[in-house]
Coordinates of C-alpha atoms in Angstrom, one line a residue:
X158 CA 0.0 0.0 0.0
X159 CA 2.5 2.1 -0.1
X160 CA 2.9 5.3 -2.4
X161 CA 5.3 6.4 -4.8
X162 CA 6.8 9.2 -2.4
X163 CA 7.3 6.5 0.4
X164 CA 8.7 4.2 -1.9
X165 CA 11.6 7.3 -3.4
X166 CA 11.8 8.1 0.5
X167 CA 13.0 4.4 0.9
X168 CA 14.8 3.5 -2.3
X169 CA 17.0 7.1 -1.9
X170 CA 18.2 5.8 1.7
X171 CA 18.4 2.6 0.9
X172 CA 20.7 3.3 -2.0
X173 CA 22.8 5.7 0.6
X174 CA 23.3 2.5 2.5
X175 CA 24.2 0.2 0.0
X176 CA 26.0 2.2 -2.6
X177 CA 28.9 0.5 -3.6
X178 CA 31.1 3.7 -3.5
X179 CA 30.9 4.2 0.4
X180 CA 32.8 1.3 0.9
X181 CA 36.8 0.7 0.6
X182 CA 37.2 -2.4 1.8
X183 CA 36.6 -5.1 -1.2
X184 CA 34.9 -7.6 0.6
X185 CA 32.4 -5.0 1.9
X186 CA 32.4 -3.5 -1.4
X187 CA 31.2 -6.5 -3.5
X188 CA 28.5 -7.6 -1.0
X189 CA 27.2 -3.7 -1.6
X190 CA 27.0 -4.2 -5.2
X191 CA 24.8 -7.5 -4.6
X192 CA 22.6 -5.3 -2.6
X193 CA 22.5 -2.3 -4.5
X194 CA 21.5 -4.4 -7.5
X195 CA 18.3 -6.2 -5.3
X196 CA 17.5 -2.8 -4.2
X197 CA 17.5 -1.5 -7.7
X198 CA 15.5 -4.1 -9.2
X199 CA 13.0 -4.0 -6.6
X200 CA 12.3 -0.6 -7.2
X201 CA 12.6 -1.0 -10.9
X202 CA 9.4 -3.3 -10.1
X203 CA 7.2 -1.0 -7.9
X204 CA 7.7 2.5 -9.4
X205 CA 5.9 1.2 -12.4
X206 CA 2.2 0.7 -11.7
X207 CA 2.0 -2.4 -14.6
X208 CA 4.7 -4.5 -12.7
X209 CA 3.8 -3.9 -9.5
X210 CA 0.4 -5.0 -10.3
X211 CA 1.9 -7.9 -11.5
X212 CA 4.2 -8.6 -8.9
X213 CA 1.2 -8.4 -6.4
X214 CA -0.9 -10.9 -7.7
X215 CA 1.7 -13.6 -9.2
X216 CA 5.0 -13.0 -7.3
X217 CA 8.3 -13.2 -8.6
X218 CA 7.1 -16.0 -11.0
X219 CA 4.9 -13.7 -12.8
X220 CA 8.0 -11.2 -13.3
X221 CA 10.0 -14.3 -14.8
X222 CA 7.6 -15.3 -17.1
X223 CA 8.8 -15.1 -20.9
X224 CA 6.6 -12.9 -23.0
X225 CA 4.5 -13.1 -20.0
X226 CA 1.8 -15.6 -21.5
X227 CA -0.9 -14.8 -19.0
X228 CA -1.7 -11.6 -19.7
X229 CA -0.2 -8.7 -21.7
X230 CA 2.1 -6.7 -20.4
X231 CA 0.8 -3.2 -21.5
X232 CA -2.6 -3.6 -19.9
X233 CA -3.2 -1.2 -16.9
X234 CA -2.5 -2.6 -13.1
X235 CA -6.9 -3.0 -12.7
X236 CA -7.4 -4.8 -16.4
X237 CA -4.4 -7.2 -14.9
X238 CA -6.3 -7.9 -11.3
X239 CA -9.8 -8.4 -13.3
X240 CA -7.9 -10.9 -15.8
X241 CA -6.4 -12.5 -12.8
X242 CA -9.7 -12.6 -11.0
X243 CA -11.3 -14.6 -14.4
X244 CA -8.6 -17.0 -14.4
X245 CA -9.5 -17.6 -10.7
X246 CA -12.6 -18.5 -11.4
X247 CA -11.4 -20.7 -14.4
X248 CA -9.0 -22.7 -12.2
X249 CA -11.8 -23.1 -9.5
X250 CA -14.2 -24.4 -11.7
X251 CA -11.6 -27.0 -12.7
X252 CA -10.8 -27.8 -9.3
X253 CA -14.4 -28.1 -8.4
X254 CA -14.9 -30.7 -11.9
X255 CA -12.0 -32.7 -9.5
X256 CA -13.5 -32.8 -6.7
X257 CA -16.3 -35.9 -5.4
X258 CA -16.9 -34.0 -1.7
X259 CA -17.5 -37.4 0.2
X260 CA -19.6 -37.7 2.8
X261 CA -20.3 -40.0 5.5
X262 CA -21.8 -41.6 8.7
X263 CA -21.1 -44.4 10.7
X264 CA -23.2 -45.4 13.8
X265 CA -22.8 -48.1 15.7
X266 CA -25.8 -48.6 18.4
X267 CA -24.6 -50.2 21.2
X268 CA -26.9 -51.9 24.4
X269 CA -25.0 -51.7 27.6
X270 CA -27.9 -51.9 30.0
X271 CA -26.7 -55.4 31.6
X272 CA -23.8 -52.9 33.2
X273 CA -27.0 -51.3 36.1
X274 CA -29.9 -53.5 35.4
X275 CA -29.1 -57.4 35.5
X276 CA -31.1 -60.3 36.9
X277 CA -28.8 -61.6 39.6
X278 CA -30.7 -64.0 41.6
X279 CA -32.7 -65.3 38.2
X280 CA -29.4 -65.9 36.3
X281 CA -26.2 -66.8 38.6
X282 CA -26.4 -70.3 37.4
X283 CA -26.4 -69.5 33.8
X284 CA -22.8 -70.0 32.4
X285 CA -20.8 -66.5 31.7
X286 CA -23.2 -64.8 34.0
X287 CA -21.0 -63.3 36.1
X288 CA -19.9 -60.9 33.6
X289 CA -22.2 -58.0 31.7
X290 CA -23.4 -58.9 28.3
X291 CA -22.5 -55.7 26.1
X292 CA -24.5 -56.1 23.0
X293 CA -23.7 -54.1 19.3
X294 CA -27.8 -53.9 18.6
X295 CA -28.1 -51.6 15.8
X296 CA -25.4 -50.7 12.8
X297 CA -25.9 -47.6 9.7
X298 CA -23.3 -46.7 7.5
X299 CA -24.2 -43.4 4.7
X300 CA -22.0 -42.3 2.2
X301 CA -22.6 -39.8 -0.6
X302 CA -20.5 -38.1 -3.1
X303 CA -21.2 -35.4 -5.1
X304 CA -19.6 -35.4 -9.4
X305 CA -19.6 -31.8 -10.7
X306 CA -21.0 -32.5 -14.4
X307 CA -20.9 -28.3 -15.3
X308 CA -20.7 -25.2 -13.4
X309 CA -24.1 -25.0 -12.5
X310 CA -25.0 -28.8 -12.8
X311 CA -23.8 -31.4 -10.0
X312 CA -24.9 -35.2 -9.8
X313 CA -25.1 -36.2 -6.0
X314 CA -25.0 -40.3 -5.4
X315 CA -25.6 -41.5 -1.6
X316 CA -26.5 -45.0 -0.4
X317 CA -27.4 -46.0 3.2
X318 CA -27.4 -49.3 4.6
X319 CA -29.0 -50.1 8.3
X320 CA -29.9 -53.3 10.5
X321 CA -31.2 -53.6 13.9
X322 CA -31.6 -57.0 16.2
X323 CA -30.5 -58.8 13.0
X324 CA -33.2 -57.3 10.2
X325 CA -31.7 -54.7 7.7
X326 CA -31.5 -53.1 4.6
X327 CA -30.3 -50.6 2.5
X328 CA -31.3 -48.1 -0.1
X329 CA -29.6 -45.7 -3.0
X330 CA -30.5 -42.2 -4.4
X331 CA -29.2 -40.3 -6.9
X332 CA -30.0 -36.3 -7.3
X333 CA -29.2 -33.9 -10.3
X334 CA -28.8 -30.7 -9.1
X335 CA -28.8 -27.5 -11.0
X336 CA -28.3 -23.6 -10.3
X337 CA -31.0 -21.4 -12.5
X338 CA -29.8 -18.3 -10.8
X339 CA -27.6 -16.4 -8.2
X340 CA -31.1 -17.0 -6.3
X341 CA -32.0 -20.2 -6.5
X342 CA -31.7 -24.1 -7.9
X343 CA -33.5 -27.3 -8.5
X344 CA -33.0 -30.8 -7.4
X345 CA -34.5 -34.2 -8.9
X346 CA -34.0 -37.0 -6.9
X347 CA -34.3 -40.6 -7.7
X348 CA -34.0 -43.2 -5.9
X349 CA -34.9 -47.6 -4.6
X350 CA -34.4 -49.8 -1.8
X351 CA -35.2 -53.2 -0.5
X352 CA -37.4 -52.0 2.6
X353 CA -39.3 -49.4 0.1
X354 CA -40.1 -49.0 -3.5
X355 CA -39.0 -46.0 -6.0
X356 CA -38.9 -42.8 -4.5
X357 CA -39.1 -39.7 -7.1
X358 CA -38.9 -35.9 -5.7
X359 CA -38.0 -32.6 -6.6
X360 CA -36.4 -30.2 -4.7
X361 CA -36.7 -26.0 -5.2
X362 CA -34.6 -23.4 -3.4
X363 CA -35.1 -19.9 -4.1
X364 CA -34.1 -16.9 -2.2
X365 CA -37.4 -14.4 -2.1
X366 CA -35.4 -11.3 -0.7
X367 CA -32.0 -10.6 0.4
X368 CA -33.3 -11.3 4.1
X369 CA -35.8 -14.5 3.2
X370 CA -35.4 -17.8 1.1
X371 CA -38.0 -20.7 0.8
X372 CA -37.3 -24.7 0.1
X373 CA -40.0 -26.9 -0.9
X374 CA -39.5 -30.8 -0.9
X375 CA -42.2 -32.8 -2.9
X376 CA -41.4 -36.3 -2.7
X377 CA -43.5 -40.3 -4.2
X378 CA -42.6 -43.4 -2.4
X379 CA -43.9 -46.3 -4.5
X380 CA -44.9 -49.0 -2.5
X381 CA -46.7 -52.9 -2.2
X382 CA -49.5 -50.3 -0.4
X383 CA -49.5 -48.0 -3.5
X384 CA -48.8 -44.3 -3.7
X385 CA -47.4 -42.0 -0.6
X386 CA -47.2 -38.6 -1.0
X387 CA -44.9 -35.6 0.6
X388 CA -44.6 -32.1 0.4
X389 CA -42.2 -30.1 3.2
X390 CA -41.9 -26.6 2.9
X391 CA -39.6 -24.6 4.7
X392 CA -39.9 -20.9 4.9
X393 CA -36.8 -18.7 6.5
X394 CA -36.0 -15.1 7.7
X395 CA -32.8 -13.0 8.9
X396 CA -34.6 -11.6 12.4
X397 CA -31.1 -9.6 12.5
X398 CA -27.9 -10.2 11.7
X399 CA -27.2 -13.7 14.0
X400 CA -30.2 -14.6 14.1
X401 CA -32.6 -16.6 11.8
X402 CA -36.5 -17.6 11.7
X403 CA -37.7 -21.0 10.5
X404 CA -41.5 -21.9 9.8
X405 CA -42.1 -25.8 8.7
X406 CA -44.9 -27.4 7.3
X407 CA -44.9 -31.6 6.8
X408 CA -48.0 -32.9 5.0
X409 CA -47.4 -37.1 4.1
X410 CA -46.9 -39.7 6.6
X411 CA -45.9 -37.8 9.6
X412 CA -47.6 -34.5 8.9
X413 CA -46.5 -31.4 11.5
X414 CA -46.0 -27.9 11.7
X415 CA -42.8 -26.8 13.2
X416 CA -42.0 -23.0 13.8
X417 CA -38.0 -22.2 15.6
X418 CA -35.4 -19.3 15.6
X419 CA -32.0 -20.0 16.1
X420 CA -29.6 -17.4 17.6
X421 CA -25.9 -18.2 16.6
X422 CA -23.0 -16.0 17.8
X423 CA -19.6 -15.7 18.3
X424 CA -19.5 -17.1 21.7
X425 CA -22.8 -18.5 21.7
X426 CA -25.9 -20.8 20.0
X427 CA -29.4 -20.6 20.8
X428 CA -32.4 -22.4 20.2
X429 CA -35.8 -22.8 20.3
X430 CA -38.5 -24.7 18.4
X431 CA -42.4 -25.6 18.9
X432 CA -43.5 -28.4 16.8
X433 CA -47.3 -29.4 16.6
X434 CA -47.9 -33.1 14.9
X435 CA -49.1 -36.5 14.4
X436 CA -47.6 -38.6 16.3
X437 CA -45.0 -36.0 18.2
X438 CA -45.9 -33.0 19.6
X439 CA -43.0 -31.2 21.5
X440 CA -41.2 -28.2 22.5
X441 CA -37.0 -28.1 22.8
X442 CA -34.7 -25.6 24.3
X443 CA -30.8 -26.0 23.9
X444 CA -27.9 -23.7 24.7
X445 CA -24.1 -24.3 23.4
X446 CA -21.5 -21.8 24.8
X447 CA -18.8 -22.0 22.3
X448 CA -15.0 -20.9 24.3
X449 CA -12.8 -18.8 22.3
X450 CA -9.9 -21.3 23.0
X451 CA -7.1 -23.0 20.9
X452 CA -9.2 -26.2 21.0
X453 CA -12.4 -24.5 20.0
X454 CA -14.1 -26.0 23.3
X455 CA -18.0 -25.9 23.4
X456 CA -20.6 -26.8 26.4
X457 CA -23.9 -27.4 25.4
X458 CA -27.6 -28.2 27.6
X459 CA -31.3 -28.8 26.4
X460 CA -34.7 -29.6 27.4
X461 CA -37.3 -31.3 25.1
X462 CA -40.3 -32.2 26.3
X463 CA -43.9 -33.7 24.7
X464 CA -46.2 -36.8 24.2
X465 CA -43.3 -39.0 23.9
X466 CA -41.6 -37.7 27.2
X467 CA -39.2 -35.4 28.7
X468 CA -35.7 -35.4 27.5
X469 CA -32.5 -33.3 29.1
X470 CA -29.2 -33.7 27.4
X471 CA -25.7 -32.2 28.5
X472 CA -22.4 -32.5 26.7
X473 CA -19.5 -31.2 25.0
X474 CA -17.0 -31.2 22.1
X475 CA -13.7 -30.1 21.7
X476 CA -11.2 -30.0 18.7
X477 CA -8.3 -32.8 19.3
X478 CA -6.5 -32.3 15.8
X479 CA -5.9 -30.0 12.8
X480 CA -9.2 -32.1 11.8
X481 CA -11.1 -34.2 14.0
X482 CA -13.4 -33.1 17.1
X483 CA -14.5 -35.1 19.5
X484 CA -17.8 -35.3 21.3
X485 CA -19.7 -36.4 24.6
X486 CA -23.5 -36.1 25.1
X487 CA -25.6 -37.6 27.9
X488 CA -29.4 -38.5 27.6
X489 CA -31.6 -38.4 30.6
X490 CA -35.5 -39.2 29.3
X491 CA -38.5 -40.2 30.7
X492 CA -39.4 -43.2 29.4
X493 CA -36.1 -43.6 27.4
X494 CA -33.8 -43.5 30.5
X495 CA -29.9 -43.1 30.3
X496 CA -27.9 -43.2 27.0
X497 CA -24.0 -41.7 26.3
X498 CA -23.7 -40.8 23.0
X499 CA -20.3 -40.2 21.5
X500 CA -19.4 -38.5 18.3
X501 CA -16.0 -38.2 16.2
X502 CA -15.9 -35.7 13.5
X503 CA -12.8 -36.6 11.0
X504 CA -13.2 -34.2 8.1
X505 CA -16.2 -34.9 6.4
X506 CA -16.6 -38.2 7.8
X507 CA -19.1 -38.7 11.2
X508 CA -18.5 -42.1 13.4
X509 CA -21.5 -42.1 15.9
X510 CA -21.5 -44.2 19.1
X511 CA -24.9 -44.1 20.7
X512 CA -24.6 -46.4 23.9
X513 CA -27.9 -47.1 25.8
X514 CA -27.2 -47.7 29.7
X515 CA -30.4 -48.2 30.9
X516 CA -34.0 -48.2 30.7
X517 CA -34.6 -46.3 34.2
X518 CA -33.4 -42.7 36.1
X519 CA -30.5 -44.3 37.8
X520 CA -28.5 -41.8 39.1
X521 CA -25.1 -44.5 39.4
X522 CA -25.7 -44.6 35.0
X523 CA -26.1 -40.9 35.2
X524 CA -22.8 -40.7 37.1
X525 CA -20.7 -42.8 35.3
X526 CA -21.8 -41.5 31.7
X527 CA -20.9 -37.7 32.9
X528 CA -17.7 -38.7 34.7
X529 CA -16.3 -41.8 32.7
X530 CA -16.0 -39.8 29.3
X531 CA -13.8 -36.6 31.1
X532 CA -11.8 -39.2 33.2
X533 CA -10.8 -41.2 29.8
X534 CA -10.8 -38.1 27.7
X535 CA -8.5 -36.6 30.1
X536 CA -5.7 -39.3 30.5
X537 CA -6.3 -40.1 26.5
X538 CA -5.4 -36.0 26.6
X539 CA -2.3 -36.2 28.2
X540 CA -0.8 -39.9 27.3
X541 CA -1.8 -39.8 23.8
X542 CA -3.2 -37.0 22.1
X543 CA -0.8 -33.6 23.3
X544 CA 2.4 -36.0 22.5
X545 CA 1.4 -37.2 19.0
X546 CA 0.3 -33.7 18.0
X547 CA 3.4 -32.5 19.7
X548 CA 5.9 -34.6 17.8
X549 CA 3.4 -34.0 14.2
X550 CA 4.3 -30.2 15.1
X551 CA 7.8 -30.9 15.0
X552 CA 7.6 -33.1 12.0
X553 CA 6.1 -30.1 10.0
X554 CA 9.0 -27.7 11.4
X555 CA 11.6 -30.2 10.4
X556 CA 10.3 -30.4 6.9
X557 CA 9.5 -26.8 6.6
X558 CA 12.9 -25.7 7.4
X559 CA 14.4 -28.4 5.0
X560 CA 12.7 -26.8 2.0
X561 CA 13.4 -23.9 3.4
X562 CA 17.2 -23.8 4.4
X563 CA 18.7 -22.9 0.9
X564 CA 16.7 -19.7 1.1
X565 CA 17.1 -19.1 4.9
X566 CA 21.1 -19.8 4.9
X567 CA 21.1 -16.9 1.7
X568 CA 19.0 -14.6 4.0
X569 CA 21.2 -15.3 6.8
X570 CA 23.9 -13.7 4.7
X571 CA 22.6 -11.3 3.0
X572 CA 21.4 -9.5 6.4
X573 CA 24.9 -10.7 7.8
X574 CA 26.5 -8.5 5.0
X575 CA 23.5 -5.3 5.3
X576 CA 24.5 -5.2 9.0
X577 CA 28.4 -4.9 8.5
X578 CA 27.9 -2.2 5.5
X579 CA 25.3 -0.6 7.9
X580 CA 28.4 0.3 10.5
X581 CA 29.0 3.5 9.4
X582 CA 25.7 4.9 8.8
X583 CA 24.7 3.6 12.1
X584 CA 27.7 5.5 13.9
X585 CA 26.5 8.7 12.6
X586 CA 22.9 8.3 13.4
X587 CA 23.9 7.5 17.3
X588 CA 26.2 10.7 17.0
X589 CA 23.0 12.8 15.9
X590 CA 21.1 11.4 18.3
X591 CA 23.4 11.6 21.2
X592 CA 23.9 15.2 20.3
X593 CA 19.6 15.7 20.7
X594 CA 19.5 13.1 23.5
X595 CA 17.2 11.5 20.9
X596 CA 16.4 7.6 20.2
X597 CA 19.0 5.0 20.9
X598 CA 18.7 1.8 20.6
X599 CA 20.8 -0.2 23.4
X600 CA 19.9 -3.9 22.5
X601 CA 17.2 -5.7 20.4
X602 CA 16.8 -9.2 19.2
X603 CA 14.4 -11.0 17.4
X604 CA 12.9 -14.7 17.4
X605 CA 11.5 -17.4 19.8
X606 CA 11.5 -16.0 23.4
X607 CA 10.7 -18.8 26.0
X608 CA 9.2 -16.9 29.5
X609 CA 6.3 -20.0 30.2
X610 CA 7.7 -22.2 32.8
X611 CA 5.7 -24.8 31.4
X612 CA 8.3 -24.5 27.7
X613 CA 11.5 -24.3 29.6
X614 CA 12.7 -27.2 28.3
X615 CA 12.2 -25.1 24.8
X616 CA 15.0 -23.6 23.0
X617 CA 15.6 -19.9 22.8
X618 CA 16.1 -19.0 19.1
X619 CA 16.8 -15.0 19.0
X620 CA 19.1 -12.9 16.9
X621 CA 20.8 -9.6 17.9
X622 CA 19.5 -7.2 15.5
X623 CA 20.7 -3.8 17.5
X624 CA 22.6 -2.1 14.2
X625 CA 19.2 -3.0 11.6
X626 CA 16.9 -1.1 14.2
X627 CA 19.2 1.9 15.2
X628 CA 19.9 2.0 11.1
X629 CA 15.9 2.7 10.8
X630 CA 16.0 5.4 13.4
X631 CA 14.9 8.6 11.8
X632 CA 14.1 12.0 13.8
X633 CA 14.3 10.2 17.2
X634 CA 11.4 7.9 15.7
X635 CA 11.3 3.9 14.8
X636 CA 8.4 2.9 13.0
X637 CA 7.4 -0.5 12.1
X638 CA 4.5 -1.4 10.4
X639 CA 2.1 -4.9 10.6
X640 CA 4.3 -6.9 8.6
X641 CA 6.6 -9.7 9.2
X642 CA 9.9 -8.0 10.7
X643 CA 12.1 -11.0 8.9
X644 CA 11.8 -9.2 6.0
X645 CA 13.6 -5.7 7.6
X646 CA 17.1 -4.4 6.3
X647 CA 19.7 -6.8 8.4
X648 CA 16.5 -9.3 9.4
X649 CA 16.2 -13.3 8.6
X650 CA 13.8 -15.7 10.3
X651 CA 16.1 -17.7 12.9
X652 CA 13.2 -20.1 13.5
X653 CA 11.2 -20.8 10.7
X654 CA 7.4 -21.8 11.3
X655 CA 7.7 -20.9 15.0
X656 CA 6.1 -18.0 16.7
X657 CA 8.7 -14.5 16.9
X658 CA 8.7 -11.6 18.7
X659 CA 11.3 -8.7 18.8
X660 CA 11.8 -7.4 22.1
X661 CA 13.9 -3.8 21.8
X662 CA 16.0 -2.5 25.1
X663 CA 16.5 1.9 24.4
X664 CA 17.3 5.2 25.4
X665 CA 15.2 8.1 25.0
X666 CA 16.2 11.3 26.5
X667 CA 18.6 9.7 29.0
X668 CA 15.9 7.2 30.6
X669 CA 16.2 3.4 29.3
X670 CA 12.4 1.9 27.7
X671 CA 11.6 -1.7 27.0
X672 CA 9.1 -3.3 24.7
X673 CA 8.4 -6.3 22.8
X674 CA 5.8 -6.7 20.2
X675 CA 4.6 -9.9 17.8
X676 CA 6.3 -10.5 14.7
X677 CA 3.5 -8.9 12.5
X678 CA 2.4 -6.3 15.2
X679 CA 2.9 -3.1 14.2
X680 CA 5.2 -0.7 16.8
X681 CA 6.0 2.8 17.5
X682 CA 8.9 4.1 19.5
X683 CA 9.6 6.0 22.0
X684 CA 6.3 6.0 23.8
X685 CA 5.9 6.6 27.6
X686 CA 4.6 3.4 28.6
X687 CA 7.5 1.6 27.6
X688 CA 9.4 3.6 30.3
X689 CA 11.1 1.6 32.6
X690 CA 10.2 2.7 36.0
X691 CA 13.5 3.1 38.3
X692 CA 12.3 2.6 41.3
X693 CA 11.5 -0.8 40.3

């Protein structure tokens, strides 16, 4: 962003600094040259509005292109960002003609009632007795992919297959979706099974106004009992800007009206629905508190009662890698009694464990399903799960500086070689500065600081970079802006991947000033409250 005076500003002192003629000595005089010449060409590239464009969108590639086959050289800086914007949306398309976007589900039901509700006295003859029968009574597995045909057209295949207490089936659908507009699209879906006949619907979304949209389902089951009907409709409001209005209607085989508003924030999720039908009539409440925390930890509760019952559930979730989130939920219902259902997100893929305890309010199921999961989660946390990611970290760092090491070691001495031709400037700044009892910088260093007890073991990874900053001193000012600092006059990344800070010891007016400040966290010195106070 910045303009053609600040880049002069820069490119004259630069050239002060580097110019091969201030320097004797012939060592210090050929790494000047090497310098001057990078300095040069950089500014070559961003004083002319065509280039930079150029070098903003595509890099140094784009700059060493031959003829420069993507697009012409002559065209002004915002025809080359629209013509880089089309070819974009070229290469997306092609990446989304690659792409199937599987999708699936696995549950696996599981009975675990003999654990708090057994027939002792009736059964302690019975061979293997002694020890609680743990049943797997119910199994489905989903899986859809999606094949885009055009940009607007997208064939969606998905198959199920269930089975419960040794009965089971399956069933497969295939949909043909199409967008008519930047409002809406359409959806046929065909589809058979062993349990029911052909299924044919049709699917319409459209969005009514910038605030409301509308989805109607219309669906025929064929059947040995002939003909069933479906229609859903689904109408849908912004109330404001986190929260949304939803008004169902079902008319088939399970025919309701369902009316809800959902309130989802940055810290929170909110819900609340009414739903009048045949057969379930019901009203839910549920809460989530979402922690703004590394691990993206969320709490939830709800409460849904009607003329099945009364049902509270109480959980949470919590990310445990770069892709997978794990979840606990516990089930207390009237008549259903106590279930633990665990749930592992792994990208797109779902693994569902529903395990039903027992039939009854018994507060020793309720116990154990609340405290089992944290007790396991927690040693699993510590014994398994913080050491593998911890040693994957390092995996990643160790490869990232391999590639990167060429480029790092020429860095290294390219900055090595700014700081020893800065020398002399740098003498002359401190002399001015002296003279106005103006900014000097005493120490500064840049890199991995360690100060957590908990990382002492941690090595510190800094480099002393005392001459770069004083160099950048103008009028008794430094000013840094957000940007990386490894890319400063006399800078290099000493720990690449790894967080950096630069922490900056000076004198201003006679009274020393501390500060440190994020790698990309923009800084402004002197300032008052970076005085260090002498009395302490």
């Amino acid at each position: 962003q910045a303009s053609q005076e600040e880049l002069k500003a820069a490119y004259r002192r630069l050239c002060m600094l580097y110019h091969p003629d201030k320097h004797r000595d012939p060592e210090l005089k050929t790494q000047a040259e090497r310098l001057f010449n990078l300095v040069h060409q950089a500014y070559e590239v961003l004083s002319d509005p065509q280039t930079r464009a150029i070098y903003d969108i595509y890099g140094r590639r784009g700059l060493e292109m031959e003829g420069w086959e993507v697009v012409e050289r002559k065209r002004t800086a915002a025809e080359i960002r629209e013509e880089f914007e089309r070819l974009q949306r070229e290469r997306e398309e092609r990446r989304l003609q690659q792409r199937t976007n599987p999708k699936g589900t696995i549950s696996v039901g599981i009975d675990a009632t003999d654990l708090f509700d057994r027939y002792d006295e009736e059964y302690e003859d019975v061979p293997g007795s002694s020890f609680p029968q743990i049943e797997i009574n119910k199994m489905h597995i989903s899986q859809s992919i999606e094949a885009p045909l055009t940009a607007t057209d997208t064939a969606i295949l998905s198959g199920n297959l269930s089975t419960q207490n040794g009965n089971g089936g399956g069933s497969i659908n295939l949909a043909l979706r199409r967008v008519t507009s930047a409002k809406g699209w359409g959806e046929l879906e065909f589809g058979a099974g062993d349990l029911h006949g052909p299924l044919f619907g049709l699917k319409i979304f459209r969005n009514l106004t910038p605030r409301c949209f509308i989805t109607t389902n219309c669906a025929l089951q064929f059947s040995s009992r002939g003909v069933r009907p479906g229609l859903t409709t689904v109408l849908a409001r912004n109330l404001d800007k986190n929260t949304m209005g939803y008004l169902q209607w079902r008319w088939g085989i399970q025919s309701a009206m369902n009316t809800s508003i959902v309130r989802d924030t940055k810290t929170s999720h909110f819900t609340v629905a009414l739903q009048l039908g045949i057969p379930h009539s019901f009203m839910m409440v549920s809460y989530q508190h979402k922690f703004q925390d590394e691990d993206q930890t969320r709490v939830k509760g709800s409460l849904k009662a009607g003329f099945f019952g009364t049902i509270v559930e109480y959980g949470a979730e919590r990310k445990i890698s770069r892709h997978s989130v794990l979840g606990a939920t516990v089930s207390v219902g009237v008549p259903q009694g106590v279930s633990l259902k665990i749930k592992l997100n792994r990208a797109s893929q779902t693994y569902f464990f529903p395990v039903h305890l027992t039939d009854q309010l018994l507060p020793s199921a309720v116990f154990y399903a609340t405290v089992g999961p944290l007790v396991i989660y927690f040693a699993m946390h510590r014994l398994v799960i913080k050491p593998y990611l911890r040693a994957q970290k390092e995996r990643e760092l160790e490869k990232q500086r391999e590639s990167t090491a060429s480029d790092i070691l020429q860095k290294k001495q390219e900055a090595e070689a700014a700081v020893r031709l800065m020398q002399e400037s740098v003498r002359r700044i401190i002399e001015a500065e002296e003279a106005r009892m103006g900014l000097i910088i005493v120490n500064a260093w840049y890199g991995k600081f360690v100060n957590d007890n908990s990382r002492k073991n941690e090595k510190v990874k800094v480099i002393d970079v005392t001459v770069p900053l004083q160099c950048l001193v103008k009028d008794s000012k430094l000013i840094l802006t957000e940007a990386s600092k490894a890319g400063l006059p006399g800078f290099y990344d000493p720990c690449v991947g790894e967080e950096k800070s630069l922490k900056v010891l000076y004198q201003f007016r006679g009274v020393l000033h501390q500060v440190m400040s994020a790698d990309n966290e923009a800084l402004r010195i002197p300032k008052q409250s970076h005085r260090i106070d002498a009395d302490g």
